[in-house]
CSV table of C-alpha atoms in Angstrom, one decimal:
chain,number,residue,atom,x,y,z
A,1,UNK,CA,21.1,-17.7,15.2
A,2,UNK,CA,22.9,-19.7,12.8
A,3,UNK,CA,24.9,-22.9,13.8
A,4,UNK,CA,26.6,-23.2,10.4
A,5,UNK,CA,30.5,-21.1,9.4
A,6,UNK,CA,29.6,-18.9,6.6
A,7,UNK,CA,30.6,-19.8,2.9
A,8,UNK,CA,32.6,-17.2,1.2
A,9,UNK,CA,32.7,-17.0,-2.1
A,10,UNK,CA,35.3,-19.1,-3.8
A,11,UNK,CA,36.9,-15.5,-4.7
A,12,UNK,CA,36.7,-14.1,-1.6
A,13,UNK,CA,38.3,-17.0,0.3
A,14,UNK,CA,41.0,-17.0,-2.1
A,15,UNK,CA,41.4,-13.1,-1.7
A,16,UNK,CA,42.0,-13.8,2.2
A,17,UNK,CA,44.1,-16.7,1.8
A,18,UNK,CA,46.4,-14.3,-0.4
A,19,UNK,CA,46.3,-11.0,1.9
A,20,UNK,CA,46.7,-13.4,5.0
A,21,UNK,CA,50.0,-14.9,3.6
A,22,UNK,CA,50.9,-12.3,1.8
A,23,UNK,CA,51.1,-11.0,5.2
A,24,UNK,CA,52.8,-13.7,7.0
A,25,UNK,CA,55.8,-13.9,4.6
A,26,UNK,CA,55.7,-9.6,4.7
A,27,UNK,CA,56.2,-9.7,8.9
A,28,UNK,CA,58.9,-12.5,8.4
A,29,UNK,CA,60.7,-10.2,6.4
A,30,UNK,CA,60.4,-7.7,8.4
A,31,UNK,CA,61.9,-9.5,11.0
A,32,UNK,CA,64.6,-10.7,8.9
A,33,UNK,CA,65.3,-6.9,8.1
A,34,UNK,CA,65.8,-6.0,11.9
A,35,UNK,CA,68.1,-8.7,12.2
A,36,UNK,CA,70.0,-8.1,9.1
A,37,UNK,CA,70.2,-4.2,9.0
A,38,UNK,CA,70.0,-3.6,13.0
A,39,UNK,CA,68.3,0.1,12.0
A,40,UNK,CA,68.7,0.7,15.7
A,41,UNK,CA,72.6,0.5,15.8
A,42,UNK,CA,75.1,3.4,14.8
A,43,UNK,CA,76.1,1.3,11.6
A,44,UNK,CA,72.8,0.1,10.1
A,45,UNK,CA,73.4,-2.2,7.3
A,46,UNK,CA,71.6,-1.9,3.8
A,47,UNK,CA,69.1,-4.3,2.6
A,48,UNK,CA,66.2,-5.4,0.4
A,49,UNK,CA,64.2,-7.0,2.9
A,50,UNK,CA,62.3,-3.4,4.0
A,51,UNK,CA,61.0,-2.7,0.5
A,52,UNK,CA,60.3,-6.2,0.1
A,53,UNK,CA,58.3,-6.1,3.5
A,54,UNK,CA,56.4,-2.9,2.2
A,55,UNK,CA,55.3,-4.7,-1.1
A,56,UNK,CA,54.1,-7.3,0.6
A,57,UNK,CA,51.9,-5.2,2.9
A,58,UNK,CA,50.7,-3.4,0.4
A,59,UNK,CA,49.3,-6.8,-1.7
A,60,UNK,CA,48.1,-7.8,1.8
A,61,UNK,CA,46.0,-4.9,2.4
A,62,UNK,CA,45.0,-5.0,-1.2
A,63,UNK,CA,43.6,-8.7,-1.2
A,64,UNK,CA,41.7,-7.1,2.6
A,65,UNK,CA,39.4,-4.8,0.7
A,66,UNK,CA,37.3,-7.5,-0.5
A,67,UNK,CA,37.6,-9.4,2.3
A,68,UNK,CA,36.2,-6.7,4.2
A,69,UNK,CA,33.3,-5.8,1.7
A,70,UNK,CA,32.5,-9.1,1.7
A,71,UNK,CA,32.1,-10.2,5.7
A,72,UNK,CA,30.1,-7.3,5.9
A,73,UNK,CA,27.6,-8.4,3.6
A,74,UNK,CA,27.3,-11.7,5.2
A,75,UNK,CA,26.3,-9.8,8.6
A,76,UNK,CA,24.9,-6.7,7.1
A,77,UNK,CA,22.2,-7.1,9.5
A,78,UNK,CA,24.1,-6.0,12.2
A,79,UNK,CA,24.4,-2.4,12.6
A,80,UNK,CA,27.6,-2.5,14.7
A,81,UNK,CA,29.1,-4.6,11.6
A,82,UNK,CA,28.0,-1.8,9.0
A,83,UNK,CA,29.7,0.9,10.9
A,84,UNK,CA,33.3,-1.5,11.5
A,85,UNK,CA,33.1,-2.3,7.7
A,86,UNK,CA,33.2,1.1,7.1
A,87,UNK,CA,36.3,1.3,9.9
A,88,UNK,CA,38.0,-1.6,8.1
A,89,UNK,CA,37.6,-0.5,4.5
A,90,UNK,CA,38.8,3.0,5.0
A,91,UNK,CA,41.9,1.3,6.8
A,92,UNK,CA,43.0,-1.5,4.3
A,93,UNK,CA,42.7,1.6,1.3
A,94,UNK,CA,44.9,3.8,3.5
A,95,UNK,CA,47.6,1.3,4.0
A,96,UNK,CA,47.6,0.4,0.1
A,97,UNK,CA,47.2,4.2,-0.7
A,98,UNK,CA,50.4,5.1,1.9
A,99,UNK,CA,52.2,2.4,0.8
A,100,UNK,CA,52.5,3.0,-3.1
A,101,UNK,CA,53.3,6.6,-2.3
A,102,UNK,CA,56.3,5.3,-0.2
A,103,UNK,CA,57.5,2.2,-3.4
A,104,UNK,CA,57.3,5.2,-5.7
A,105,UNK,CA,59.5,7.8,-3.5
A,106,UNK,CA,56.3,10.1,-3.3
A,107,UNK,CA,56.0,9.6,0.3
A,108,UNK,CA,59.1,9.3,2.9
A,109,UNK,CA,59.4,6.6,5.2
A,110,UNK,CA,58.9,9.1,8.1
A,111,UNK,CA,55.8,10.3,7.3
A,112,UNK,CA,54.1,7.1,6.2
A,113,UNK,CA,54.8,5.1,9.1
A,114,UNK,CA,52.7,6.3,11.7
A,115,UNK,CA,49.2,6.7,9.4
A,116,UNK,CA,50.1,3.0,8.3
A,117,UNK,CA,50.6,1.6,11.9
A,118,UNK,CA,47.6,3.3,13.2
A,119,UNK,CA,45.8,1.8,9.8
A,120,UNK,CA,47.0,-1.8,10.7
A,121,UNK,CA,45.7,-1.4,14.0
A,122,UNK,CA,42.1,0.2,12.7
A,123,UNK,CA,42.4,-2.9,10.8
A,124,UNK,CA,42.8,-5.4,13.9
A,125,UNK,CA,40.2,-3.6,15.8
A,126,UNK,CA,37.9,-4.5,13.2
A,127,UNK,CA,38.4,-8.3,12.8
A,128,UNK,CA,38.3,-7.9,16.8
A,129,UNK,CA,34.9,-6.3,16.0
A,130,UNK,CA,33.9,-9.1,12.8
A,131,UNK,CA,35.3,-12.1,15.4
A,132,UNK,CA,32.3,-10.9,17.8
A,133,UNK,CA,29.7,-10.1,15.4
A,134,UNK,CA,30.5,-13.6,13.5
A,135,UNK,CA,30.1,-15.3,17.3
A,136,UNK,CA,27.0,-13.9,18.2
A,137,UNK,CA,25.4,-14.8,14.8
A,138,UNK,CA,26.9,-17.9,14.4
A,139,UNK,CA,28.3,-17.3,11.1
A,140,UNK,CA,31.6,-17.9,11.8
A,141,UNK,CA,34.2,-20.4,12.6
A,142,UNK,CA,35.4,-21.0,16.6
A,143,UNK,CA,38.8,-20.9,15.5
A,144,UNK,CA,38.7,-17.4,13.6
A,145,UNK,CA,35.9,-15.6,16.5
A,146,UNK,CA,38.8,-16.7,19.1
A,147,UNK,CA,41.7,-15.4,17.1
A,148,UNK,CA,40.1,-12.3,16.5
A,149,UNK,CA,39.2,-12.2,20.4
A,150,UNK,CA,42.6,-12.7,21.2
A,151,UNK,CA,43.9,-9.8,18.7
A,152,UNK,CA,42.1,-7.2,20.6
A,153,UNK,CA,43.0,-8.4,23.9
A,154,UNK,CA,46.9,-8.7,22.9
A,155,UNK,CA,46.3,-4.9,21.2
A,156,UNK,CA,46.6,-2.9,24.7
A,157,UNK,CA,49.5,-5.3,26.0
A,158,UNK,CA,51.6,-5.0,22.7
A,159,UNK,CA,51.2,-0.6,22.6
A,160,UNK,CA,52.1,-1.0,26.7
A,161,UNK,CA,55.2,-3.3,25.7
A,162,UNK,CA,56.1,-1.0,22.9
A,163,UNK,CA,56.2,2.4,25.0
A,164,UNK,CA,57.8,0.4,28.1
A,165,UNK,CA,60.7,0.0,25.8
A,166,UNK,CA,60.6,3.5,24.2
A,167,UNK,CA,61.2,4.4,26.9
A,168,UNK,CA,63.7,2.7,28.3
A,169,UNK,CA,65.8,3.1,24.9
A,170,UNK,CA,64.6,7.2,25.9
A,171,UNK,CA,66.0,7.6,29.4
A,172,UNK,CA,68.6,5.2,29.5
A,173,UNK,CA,70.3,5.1,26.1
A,174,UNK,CA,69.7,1.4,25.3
A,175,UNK,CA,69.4,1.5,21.9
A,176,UNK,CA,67.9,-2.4,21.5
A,177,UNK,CA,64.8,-1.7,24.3
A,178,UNK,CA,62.4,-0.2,22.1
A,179,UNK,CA,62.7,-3.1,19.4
A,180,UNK,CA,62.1,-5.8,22.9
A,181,UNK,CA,59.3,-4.0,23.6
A,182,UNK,CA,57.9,-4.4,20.2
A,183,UNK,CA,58.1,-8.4,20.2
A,184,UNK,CA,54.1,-8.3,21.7
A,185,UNK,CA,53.2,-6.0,19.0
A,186,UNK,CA,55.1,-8.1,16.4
A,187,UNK,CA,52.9,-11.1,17.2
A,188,UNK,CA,49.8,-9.3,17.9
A,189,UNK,CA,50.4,-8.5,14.0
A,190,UNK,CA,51.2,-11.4,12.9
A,191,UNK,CA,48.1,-13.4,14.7
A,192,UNK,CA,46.3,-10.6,11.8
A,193,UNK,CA,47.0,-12.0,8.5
A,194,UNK,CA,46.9,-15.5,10.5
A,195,UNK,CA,43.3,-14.7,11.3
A,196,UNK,CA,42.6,-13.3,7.0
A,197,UNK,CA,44.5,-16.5,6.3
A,198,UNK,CA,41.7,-18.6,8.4
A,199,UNK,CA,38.9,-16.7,7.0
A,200,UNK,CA,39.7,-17.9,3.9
A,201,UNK,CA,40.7,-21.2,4.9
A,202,UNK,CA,37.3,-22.0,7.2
């Protein structure tokens, strides 16, 4: 076992620090969008901070490819790591994939959201999965293995939180419970580009 953090590749590290804040600044405006428009209400206002959000994601995801590639040949030795590589790969090109169809109008909002949601969350599961594998062989930072630790664990508590207040907004017509319910979520998928970012930092 090794007792020393791997050493990306200058590239590599400067890919992650990219997707991670990429990401960071693309879930602050998507906050910023839910405050500002209100989509929930009967009078949603108009703004630019969605299709800002969704470029952002999709630059985030873009800068991930590499990433992935790249921690997976560090541990390639590890058979579980070949198989999430595979995992993580095929979710960071969906994402980028679903999200030019939506900038260029080929794709609707409505359809594209759920494969991209479920491909952000592929994509957590994985540096869950990479945060292990980098603990067990030693190849990777404290900081990043517990981050990634604490993604997974949050995962189940945020899609729990979320349906709680789907519900809620469901059977008793209150139309701001589903977005409450989606504050664990929210910071489950912010602690993700955090985690790219510290990849790249470490």
């Amino acid at each position: 076992m090794r007792t020393d953090p791997l050493r990306l590749p200058a590239s590599l590290r400067l890919q992650a620090v990219a997707g991670g804040v990429a990401g960071l600044i693309a879930n602050v405006f998507l906050v910023l969008f839910y405050v500002v428009a209100r989509p929930w209400g009967d009078d949603p206002g108009d703004s630019r901070l969605g299709p800002a959000n969704d470029v952002l994601v999709l630059l985030q995801y873009l800068a991930l490819v590499p990433v992935v590639l790249g921690l997976g040949r560090l541990m390639a030795g590890d058979a579980r790591v070949r198989v999430w590589t595979r995992i993580g790969l095929v979710a960071a090109v969906l994402v980028v994939v679903l999200q030019a169809l939506l900038l260029t109008g080929v794709l609707p909002f409505a359809y594209q959201v759920v494969p991209v949601s479920l491909s952000g969350v592929a994509g957590m599961c994985w540096a869950g999965a990479i945060s292990a594998a980098g603990a067990r062989s030693g190849v990777l930072p404290a900081a990043v293995t517990r981050l990634g630790r604490a993604i997974v664990i949050g995962l189940p508590v945020a899609v729990v939180a979320f349906g709680v207040g789907f519900l809620v907004t469901v059977v008793a017509d209150v139309s701001w419970a589903w977005a409450a319910g989606g504050i664990p979520g929210a910071v489950v998928w912010t602690m993700f580009p955090l985690w790219t970012l510290l990849v790249g930092l470490r």
